[in-house]
CSV table of N, CA and C in Angstrom, one decimal:
chain,number,residue,atom,x,y,z
A,1,MET,N,-28.6,-45.9,33.1
A,1,MET,CA,-27.4,-45.0,33.1
A,1,MET,C,-27.1,-44.8,31.7
A,2,ARG,N,-26.6,-43.6,31.2
A,2,ARG,CA,-26.5,-43.3,29.8
A,2,ARG,C,-25.1,-43.5,29.3
A,3,ARG,N,-24.7,-44.2,28.4
A,3,ARG,CA,-23.4,-44.5,28.0
A,3,ARG,C,-23.0,-43.2,26.9
A,4,THR,N,-21.9,-42.5,27.1
A,4,THR,CA,-21.4,-41.7,26.4
A,4,THR,C,-20.6,-42.3,25.0
A,5,PRO,N,-20.6,-41.6,24.1
A,5,PRO,CA,-19.8,-42.0,23.0
A,5,PRO,C,-18.3,-41.9,22.9
A,6,PRO,N,-17.5,-42.5,22.4
A,6,PRO,CA,-16.2,-42.3,22.7
A,6,PRO,C,-15.8,-41.1,21.9
A,7,ARG,N,-14.8,-40.2,22.2
A,7,ARG,CA,-14.6,-38.9,21.3
A,7,ARG,C,-13.7,-39.2,20.2
A,8,ARG,N,-14.1,-38.5,19.2
A,8,ARG,CA,-13.3,-38.6,18.1
A,8,ARG,C,-12.5,-37.6,17.9
A,9,GLY,N,-11.3,-38.1,17.3
A,9,GLY,CA,-10.2,-37.0,17.0
A,9,GLY,C,-10.5,-36.4,15.7
A,10,ARG,N,-9.6,-35.3,15.4
A,10,ARG,CA,-9.7,-34.5,14.3
A,10,ARG,C,-8.7,-34.9,13.3
A,11,ARG,N,-8.7,-35.3,12.1
A,11,ARG,CA,-7.6,-35.5,11.1
A,11,ARG,C,-6.9,-34.5,11.0
A,12,THR,N,-5.4,-34.5,11.1
A,12,THR,CA,-4.5,-33.4,10.6
A,12,THR,C,-3.9,-33.8,9.2
A,13,LEU,N,-3.2,-32.9,8.8
A,13,LEU,CA,-2.1,-32.8,7.7
A,13,LEU,C,-1.4,-34.1,7.9
A,14,THR,N,-0.8,-34.4,9.0
A,14,THR,CA,0.1,-35.4,9.5
A,14,THR,C,-0.4,-36.9,9.5
A,15,GLY,N,-1.8,-37.0,9.4
A,15,GLY,CA,-2.6,-38.1,9.6
A,15,GLY,C,-2.7,-38.4,11.1
A,16,ILE,N,-2.1,-37.9,12.0
A,16,ILE,CA,-2.1,-38.1,13.5
A,16,ILE,C,-3.5,-37.4,13.9
A,17,ARG,N,-4.3,-38.3,14.7
A,17,ARG,CA,-5.4,-37.7,15.4
A,17,ARG,C,-5.2,-37.1,16.5
A,18,ALA,N,-5.6,-35.5,16.9
A,18,ALA,CA,-5.4,-34.9,18.0
A,18,ALA,C,-6.9,-35.0,18.4
A,19,THR,N,-7.1,-35.4,19.9
A,19,THR,CA,-8.2,-35.4,20.2
A,19,THR,C,-8.5,-34.1,21.1
A,20,ALA,N,-10.0,-33.8,21.6
A,20,ALA,CA,-10.3,-32.5,22.2
A,20,ALA,C,-9.4,-32.4,23.3
A,21,ASP,N,-8.9,-33.4,24.1
A,21,ASP,CA,-8.0,-33.4,25.1
A,21,ASP,C,-6.7,-32.8,25.1
A,22,THR,N,-6.4,-32.8,23.6
A,22,THR,CA,-5.1,-32.2,23.6
A,22,THR,C,-5.0,-31.0,22.3
A,23,PRO,N,-5.7,-30.0,22.7
A,23,PRO,CA,-5.8,-29.0,21.8
A,23,PRO,C,-4.4,-28.3,21.2
A,24,ALA,N,-3.5,-28.2,22.6
A,24,ALA,CA,-2.3,-27.6,22.3
A,24,ALA,C,-1.4,-28.4,21.1
A,25,VAL,N,-1.5,-29.9,21.1
A,25,VAL,CA,-1.0,-30.7,20.1
A,25,VAL,C,-1.5,-30.4,18.8
A,26,SER,N,-2.8,-30.2,18.7
A,26,SER,CA,-3.4,-30.1,17.5
A,26,SER,C,-3.2,-28.6,16.9
A,27,ARG,N,-3.1,-27.6,17.8
A,27,ARG,CA,-2.5,-26.1,17.3
A,27,ARG,C,-1.3,-26.2,16.8
A,28,THR,N,-0.3,-27.0,17.6
A,28,THR,CA,1.2,-27.1,17.1
A,28,THR,C,1.2,-27.7,15.8
A,29,LEU,N,0.5,-28.7,15.6
A,29,LEU,CA,0.6,-29.5,14.4
A,29,LEU,C,-0.1,-28.5,13.1
A,30,SER,N,-0.9,-27.9,13.6
A,30,SER,CA,-1.7,-27.0,12.2
A,30,SER,C,-0.7,-26.0,12.0
A,31,LEU,N,-0.1,-25.5,13.0
A,31,LEU,CA,1.0,-24.3,12.9
A,31,LEU,C,2.1,-24.9,12.0
A,32,ALA,N,2.5,-25.9,12.4
A,32,ALA,CA,3.7,-26.8,11.6
A,32,ALA,C,3.4,-26.9,10.1
A,33,ALA,N,2.3,-27.5,9.9
A,33,ALA,CA,1.7,-27.7,8.7
A,33,ALA,C,1.7,-26.3,7.7
A,34,ALA,N,1.1,-25.3,8.4
A,34,ALA,CA,1.1,-24.1,7.8
A,34,ALA,C,2.3,-23.7,7.3
A,35,ALA,N,3.2,-23.9,8.5
A,35,ALA,CA,4.6,-22.9,8.2
A,35,ALA,C,5.4,-23.8,7.0
A,36,LEU,N,5.0,-25.3,7.0
A,36,LEU,CA,5.5,-26.1,5.9
A,36,LEU,C,5.0,-25.6,4.3
A,37,ALA,N,3.9,-25.4,4.6
A,37,ALA,CA,3.3,-25.1,3.1
A,37,ALA,C,3.8,-23.5,2.9
A,38,VAL,N,3.9,-22.6,3.7
A,38,VAL,CA,4.6,-21.5,3.5
A,38,VAL,C,6.0,-21.3,2.7
A,39,THR,N,6.7,-22.3,3.4
A,39,THR,CA,7.9,-22.6,3.0
A,39,THR,C,8.2,-23.2,1.6
A,40,ILE,N,7.2,-24.1,1.3
A,40,ILE,CA,7.2,-24.9,0.0
A,40,ILE,C,7.0,-23.8,-1.2
A,41,GLY,N,5.9,-23.1,-0.7
A,41,GLY,CA,5.0,-22.1,-1.7
A,41,GLY,C,6.4,-20.9,-1.7
A,42,ALA,N,7.1,-20.6,-0.7
A,42,ALA,CA,8.2,-19.7,-1.0
A,42,ALA,C,9.2,-20.1,-1.9
A,43,GLY,N,9.7,-21.2,-1.8
A,43,GLY,CA,10.4,-21.8,-2.6
A,43,GLY,C,10.1,-21.9,-4.1
A,44,CYS,N,9.0,-21.9,-4.4
A,44,CYS,CA,8.5,-22.0,-5.9
A,44,CYS,C,8.9,-20.4,-6.3
A,45,THR,N,9.0,-19.4,-5.5
A,45,THR,CA,8.9,-18.1,-6.0
A,45,THR,C,10.2,-17.3,-5.8
A,46,SER,N,11.4,-18.3,-5.3
A,46,SER,CA,12.3,-17.3,-4.7
A,46,SER,C,13.4,-16.6,-5.9
A,47,GLY,N,13.0,-16.5,-6.7
A,47,GLY,CA,13.7,-15.8,-7.8
A,47,GLY,C,14.6,-16.7,-8.7
A,48,SER,N,14.5,-18.0,-8.5
A,48,SER,CA,15.2,-19.0,-9.4
A,48,SER,C,14.6,-19.0,-10.7
A,49,PRO,N,15.4,-19.3,-12.0
A,49,PRO,CA,15.1,-19.2,-13.0
A,49,PRO,C,13.5,-19.9,-13.2
A,50,SER,N,12.9,-19.6,-14.1
A,50,SER,CA,11.3,-19.9,-14.3
A,50,SER,C,11.4,-21.2,-15.3
A,51,ALA,N,10.3,-21.8,-15.6
A,51,ALA,CA,10.3,-22.7,-16.7
A,51,ALA,C,10.7,-22.1,-18.1
A,52,HIS,N,10.6,-20.8,-18.2
A,52,HIS,CA,11.0,-20.3,-19.6
A,52,HIS,C,12.5,-19.8,-19.7
A,53,GLY,N,13.2,-20.0,-18.4
A,53,GLY,CA,14.6,-19.9,-18.5
A,53,GLY,C,14.9,-18.3,-17.8
A,54,THR,N,13.8,-17.7,-17.6
A,54,THR,CA,14.4,-16.2,-17.3
A,54,THR,C,14.1,-15.8,-15.7
A,55,THR,N,15.0,-15.0,-15.1
A,55,THR,CA,14.7,-14.7,-13.9
A,55,THR,C,14.0,-13.2,-13.6
A,56,PRO,N,13.1,-13.4,-12.7
A,56,PRO,CA,12.5,-12.0,-12.5
A,56,PRO,C,13.2,-10.9,-12.2
A,57,ALA,N,13.0,-9.6,-12.6
A,57,ALA,CA,13.8,-8.5,-12.5
A,57,ALA,C,13.6,-8.4,-11.1
A,58,PRO,N,14.5,-7.6,-10.3
A,58,PRO,CA,14.4,-7.0,-9.0
A,58,PRO,C,13.4,-6.0,-9.0
A,59,GLU,N,12.9,-5.9,-7.8
A,59,GLU,CA,11.9,-4.4,-8.0
A,59,GLU,C,13.0,-3.3,-7.7
A,60,ASP,N,12.4,-2.2,-8.3
A,60,ASP,CA,13.1,-0.8,-7.9
A,60,ASP,C,12.6,-0.5,-6.6
A,61,THR,N,13.3,0.0,-5.9
A,61,THR,CA,12.7,0.4,-4.4
A,61,THR,C,13.5,1.9,-4.2
A,62,SER,N,13.9,2.5,-4.9
A,62,SER,CA,14.4,3.6,-4.8
A,62,SER,C,13.3,4.6,-4.4
A,63,PRO,N,13.8,5.8,-3.9
A,63,PRO,CA,12.9,6.9,-3.3
A,63,PRO,C,12.1,7.4,-4.4
A,64,VAL,N,12.7,7.5,-5.6
A,64,VAL,CA,12.0,8.0,-6.7
A,64,VAL,C,10.9,7.1,-7.3
A,65,SER,N,11.3,5.9,-7.2
A,65,SER,CA,10.3,4.5,-7.7
A,65,SER,C,9.2,4.6,-6.4
A,66,ALA,N,9.4,4.7,-5.1
A,66,ALA,CA,8.5,4.7,-4.4
A,66,ALA,C,7.3,5.9,-4.3
A,67,CYS,N,8.1,7.1,-4.7
A,67,CYS,CA,7.3,8.1,-4.8
A,67,CYS,C,6.3,8.1,-5.8
A,68,THR,N,7.1,7.8,-7.1
A,68,THR,CA,6.0,7.6,-8.3
A,68,THR,C,4.8,6.7,-7.9
A,69,LYS,N,5.0,5.5,-7.5
A,69,LYS,CA,4.1,4.6,-7.2
A,69,LYS,C,2.9,4.9,-6.4
A,70,LEU,N,3.6,5.7,-5.1
A,70,LEU,CA,2.6,6.1,-4.1
A,70,LEU,C,1.7,7.1,-4.9
A,71,ILE,N,2.3,8.2,-5.5
A,71,ILE,CA,1.4,9.4,-5.9
A,71,ILE,C,0.5,9.0,-7.4
A,72,SER,N,1.3,8.0,-8.0
A,72,SER,CA,0.3,7.3,-9.1
A,72,SER,C,-1.0,6.7,-8.5
A,73,TYR,N,-0.8,5.9,-7.5
A,73,TYR,CA,-1.8,4.9,-7.0
A,73,TYR,C,-3.0,6.0,-6.4
A,74,TRP,N,-2.3,6.8,-5.5
A,74,TRP,CA,-3.4,7.6,-4.8
A,74,TRP,C,-4.0,8.7,-5.7
A,75,ALA,N,-3.2,9.0,-6.8
A,75,ALA,CA,-4.1,10.0,-7.4
A,75,ALA,C,-5.1,9.6,-8.5
A,76,LYS,N,-4.9,8.3,-8.9
A,76,LYS,CA,-5.7,7.6,-9.6
A,76,LYS,C,-7.1,7.2,-8.6
A,77,GLU,N,-6.8,6.9,-7.7
A,77,GLU,CA,-7.9,6.5,-6.6
A,77,GLU,C,-8.7,7.6,-6.3
A,78,THR,N,-8.1,8.7,-6.1
A,78,THR,CA,-8.7,10.1,-5.9
A,78,THR,C,-9.9,10.3,-7.1
A,79,ILE,N,-9.2,10.4,-8.4
A,79,ILE,CA,-10.2,10.9,-9.5
A,79,ILE,C,-11.1,9.9,-9.8
A,80,THR,N,-11.1,8.7,-9.3
A,80,THR,CA,-12.0,7.6,-9.8
A,80,THR,C,-13.0,7.2,-8.4
A,81,GLY,N,-12.5,8.0,-7.5
A,81,GLY,CA,-13.5,7.8,-6.4
A,81,GLY,C,-13.2,6.5,-5.7
A,82,GLY,N,-12.1,6.0,-5.5
A,82,GLY,CA,-11.9,4.7,-5.0
A,82,GLY,C,-12.4,4.6,-3.6
A,83,LYS,N,-12.6,3.5,-3.1
A,83,LYS,CA,-12.9,3.1,-1.6
A,83,LYS,C,-12.2,3.9,-0.5
A,84,TRP,N,-10.9,4.0,-0.9
A,84,TRP,CA,-10.1,4.5,0.4
A,84,TRP,C,-9.4,6.0,-0.2
A,85,ALA,N,-10.0,6.5,-1.2
A,85,ALA,CA,-9.6,8.0,-1.7
A,85,ALA,C,-9.6,9.0,-0.6
A,86,GLY,N,-10.6,8.6,0.5
A,86,GLY,CA,-10.7,9.6,1.5
A,86,GLY,C,-9.8,9.5,2.7
A,87,LEU,N,-8.8,8.8,2.6
A,87,LEU,CA,-7.5,8.8,3.6
A,87,LEU,C,-6.8,10.1,3.6
A,88,ASP,N,-6.3,10.5,4.7
A,88,ASP,CA,-5.6,11.7,4.7
A,88,ASP,C,-4.0,11.5,4.1
A,89,TRP,N,-3.3,12.3,4.2
A,89,TRP,CA,-2.0,12.2,3.7
A,89,TRP,C,-1.2,11.0,4.3
A,90,GLU,N,-1.1,11.0,5.7
A,90,GLU,CA,-0.4,10.5,6.6
A,90,GLU,C,-0.9,8.9,6.4
A,91,GLN,N,-2.1,8.5,6.5
A,91,GLN,CA,-2.7,7.2,6.1
A,91,GLN,C,-2.2,6.7,4.8
A,92,LYS,N,-2.3,7.6,4.0
A,92,LYS,CA,-1.7,7.2,2.6
A,92,LYS,C,-0.2,6.8,2.6
A,93,GLY,N,0.2,7.3,3.5
A,93,GLY,CA,1.9,7.1,3.6
A,93,GLY,C,2.7,8.0,2.6
A,94,LEU,N,2.5,9.2,2.6
A,94,LEU,CA,2.9,10.3,1.9
A,94,LEU,C,3.7,11.1,2.5
A,95,SER,N,4.5,12.0,2.3
A,95,SER,CA,5.3,13.0,2.9
A,95,SER,C,4.5,14.4,2.5
A,96,ASN,N,4.7,15.4,3.2
A,96,ASN,CA,4.3,16.5,2.7
A,96,ASN,C,4.4,16.9,1.4
A,97,GLN,N,5.6,16.9,1.0
A,97,GLN,CA,6.2,17.1,-0.6
A,97,GLN,C,5.5,16.3,-1.4
A,98,GLN,N,5.1,14.8,-1.1
A,98,GLN,CA,4.3,14.2,-2.0
A,98,GLN,C,2.8,14.4,-2.0
A,99,TYR,N,2.5,14.9,-1.0
A,99,TYR,CA,1.1,15.2,-1.0
A,99,TYR,C,0.8,16.8,-1.9
A,100,GLU,N,1.7,17.4,-1.6
A,100,GLU,CA,1.6,18.6,-2.6
A,100,GLU,C,1.7,18.4,-3.9
A,101,ILE,N,2.5,17.4,-4.6
A,101,ILE,CA,2.7,16.9,-5.9
A,101,ILE,C,1.6,16.1,-6.2
A,102,MET,N,0.9,15.4,-5.4
A,102,MET,CA,-0.4,14.7,-5.6
A,102,MET,C,-1.5,15.6,-5.8
A,103,ASP,N,-1.6,16.6,-5.2
A,103,ASP,CA,-2.5,17.5,-5.0
A,103,ASP,C,-2.5,18.3,-6.6
A,104,THR,N,-1.3,18.9,-6.8
A,104,THR,CA,-1.3,19.4,-8.1
A,104,THR,C,-1.8,18.5,-9.1
A,105,ILE,N,-1.1,17.3,-9.2
A,105,ILE,CA,-1.4,16.3,-10.3
A,105,ILE,C,-2.8,16.0,-10.5
A,106,VAL,N,-3.7,15.7,-9.2
A,106,VAL,CA,-5.1,15.6,-9.1
A,106,VAL,C,-5.7,16.7,-10.0
A,107,LYS,N,-5.2,17.9,-9.7
A,107,LYS,CA,-5.9,18.9,-10.4
A,107,LYS,C,-5.8,18.8,-11.6
A,108,ASN,N,-4.7,18.8,-12.3
A,108,ASN,CA,-4.3,18.5,-13.7
A,108,ASN,C,-5.3,17.4,-14.2
A,109,ALA,N,-5.0,16.2,-13.6
A,109,ALA,CA,-5.8,15.1,-14.0
A,109,ALA,C,-7.6,15.3,-14.1
A,110,ARG,N,-8.1,16.0,-13.3
A,110,ARG,CA,-9.4,16.3,-13.5
A,110,ARG,C,-9.5,17.0,-14.7
A,111,THR,N,-8.9,18.3,-14.8
A,111,THR,CA,-9.1,19.0,-16.1
A,111,THR,C,-9.1,18.0,-17.4
A,112,GLU,N,-7.8,16.9,-17.3
A,112,GLU,CA,-7.5,16.4,-18.6
A,112,GLU,C,-8.7,15.3,-18.8
A,113,GLN,N,-9.3,15.0,-17.5
A,113,GLN,CA,-10.6,13.9,-17.6
A,113,GLN,C,-11.8,14.6,-18.4
A,114,LYS,N,-12.0,15.8,-18.0
A,114,LYS,CA,-12.9,16.6,-18.6
A,114,LYS,C,-13.0,16.8,-20.0
A,115,ARG,N,-11.5,17.1,-20.6
A,115,ARG,CA,-11.4,16.9,-21.9
A,115,ARG,C,-11.3,16.0,-22.5
A,116,HIS,N,-10.6,15.0,-22.0
A,116,HIS,CA,-10.3,13.7,-22.9
A,116,HIS,C,-10.5,12.4,-22.3
A,117,GLY,N,-11.2,12.4,-21.2
A,117,GLY,CA,-11.7,11.1,-20.4
A,117,GLY,C,-10.5,10.5,-19.4
A,118,LEU,N,-11.2,9.5,-19.0
A,118,LEU,CA,-10.5,8.8,-17.7
A,118,LEU,C,-9.3,8.3,-18.3
A,119,GLY,N,-9.1,7.6,-19.3
A,119,GLY,CA,-7.9,7.0,-19.6
A,119,GLY,C,-6.7,8.0,-19.8
A,120,ALA,N,-7.0,9.2,-20.4
A,120,ALA,CA,-6.0,10.2,-20.8
A,120,ALA,C,-5.7,10.8,-19.3
A,121,ALA,N,-6.7,10.9,-18.4
A,121,ALA,CA,-6.1,11.4,-17.2
A,121,ALA,C,-5.1,10.5,-16.3
A,122,LYS,N,-5.3,9.1,-16.4
A,122,LYS,CA,-4.5,8.2,-16.0
A,122,LYS,C,-2.9,8.4,-16.5
A,123,LYS,N,-3.2,8.5,-17.7
A,123,LYS,CA,-1.8,8.4,-18.3
A,123,LYS,C,-1.2,9.8,-17.8
A,124,LEU,N,-1.8,10.7,-17.8
A,124,LEU,CA,-1.1,11.9,-17.3
A,124,LEU,C,-0.7,12.1,-16.1
A,125,ILE,N,-1.4,11.1,-14.9
A,125,ILE,CA,-1.3,11.1,-13.8
A,125,ILE,C,0.2,10.1,-13.7
A,126,ASP,N,0.4,9.2,-14.2
A,126,ASP,CA,1.4,8.4,-14.4
A,126,ASP,C,2.6,9.0,-15.0
A,127,ARG,N,2.4,10.0,-16.1
A,127,ARG,CA,3.4,10.6,-16.7
A,127,ARG,C,4.3,11.7,-15.8
A,128,GLN,N,3.4,12.6,-15.2
A,128,GLN,CA,3.6,13.6,-14.1
A,128,GLN,C,3.8,13.1,-12.7
A,129,SER,N,3.6,11.9,-12.4
A,129,SER,CA,4.2,11.5,-11.0
A,129,SER,C,5.7,11.1,-11.2
A,130,GLN,N,5.9,10.5,-12.6
A,130,GLN,CA,7.5,10.2,-12.8
A,130,GLN,C,8.1,11.2,-12.7
A,131,GLN,N,7.8,12.4,-13.6
A,131,GLN,CA,8.4,13.5,-13.9
A,131,GLN,C,8.7,14.2,-12.4
A,132,ARG,N,7.7,14.3,-11.8
A,132,ARG,CA,7.9,15.1,-10.4
A,132,ARG,C,8.7,14.5,-9.4
A,133,CYS,N,8.6,13.2,-9.3
A,133,CYS,CA,9.4,12.5,-8.4
A,133,CYS,C,10.8,12.6,-8.7
A,134,THR,N,10.9,12.4,-9.9
A,134,THR,CA,12.3,12.4,-10.3
A,134,THR,C,13.0,13.9,-10.2
A,135,GLU,N,12.4,14.9,-10.4
A,135,GLU,CA,12.7,16.3,-10.1
A,135,GLU,C,13.0,16.6,-8.7
A,136,GLU,N,12.0,15.8,-7.9
A,136,GLU,CA,12.3,16.2,-6.5
A,136,GLU,C,12.8,14.9,-5.6
A,137,ASN,N,13.7,14.2,-6.4
A,137,ASN,CA,14.2,13.0,-5.9
A,137,ASN,C,13.8,12.2,-5.0
A,138,GLY,N,12.3,11.9,-5.1
A,138,GLY,CA,11.8,11.1,-4.2
A,138,GLY,C,10.6,11.9,-3.2
A,139,ALA,N,11.1,13.2,-3.3
A,139,ALA,CA,10.2,14.1,-2.5
A,139,ALA,C,9.8,13.5,-1.0
A,140,THR,N,10.9,13.2,-0.3
A,140,THR,CA,10.6,12.5,1.1
A,140,THR,C,10.8,13.5,2.5
A,141,TRP,N,11.0,14.8,2.1
A,141,TRP,CA,11.1,15.5,3.0
A,141,TRP,C,10.3,15.7,4.2
A,142,SER,N,10.5,15.9,5.4
A,142,SER,CA,9.6,15.6,6.5
A,142,SER,C,8.0,15.9,6.4
A,143,SER,N,7.6,14.8,7.2
A,143,SER,CA,5.8,14.9,7.3
A,143,SER,C,5.6,15.8,8.7
A,144,GLN,N,6.7,16.3,9.3
A,144,GLN,CA,6.2,16.8,10.6
A,144,GLN,C,5.7,18.3,10.2
A,145,ASN,N,4.8,18.9,11.2
A,145,ASN,CA,4.4,19.9,11.0
A,145,ASN,C,3.5,20.0,9.5
A,146,TRP,N,2.7,19.2,9.4
A,146,TRP,CA,1.8,19.2,8.5
A,146,TRP,C,1.3,20.5,8.0
A,147,ARG,N,1.2,20.9,7.0
A,147,ARG,CA,0.5,22.1,6.5
A,147,ARG,C,-0.3,21.8,5.2
A,148,PRO,N,-1.5,22.4,4.9
A,148,PRO,CA,-2.3,22.0,3.5
A,148,PRO,C,-1.3,22.4,2.6
A,149,PRO,N,-1.6,21.7,1.2
A,149,PRO,CA,-0.9,22.3,-0.2
A,149,PRO,C,-1.5,23.4,-0.5
A,150,LYS,N,-0.5,24.6,-1.2
A,150,LYS,CA,-0.9,25.6,-1.4
A,150,LYS,C,-2.0,25.9,-2.7
């Protein structure tokens, strides 16, 4: 008759051994340990003053700022042939108006890139994105009934 060796448990963060007979306990302990780690990690970056005595500036979430960041990012991805540059306007999170602005800026940036290089094109993208998004107050009008830019 063959004798089977005793089952070995797995060591967890709490030091409690959970055996294969208790997968729910093991899973629960693992989730609890992960939640504790996230909580502790979040406390380190919760906006409290850092070691240098400064508090991080709050992030600007205005429509103009969101528009500027979106258009600038996707225009740069487009002119550099980034991995996700081929996504459509909706997948990029752009409104119709933002897409039209981006299309114009990309055309201008490609011209600038031919004349003065990629660095100049990226600066133009940042400058024009900020300007156009400010002029259009975030350019957030409806994305329904999409039509291609003119």
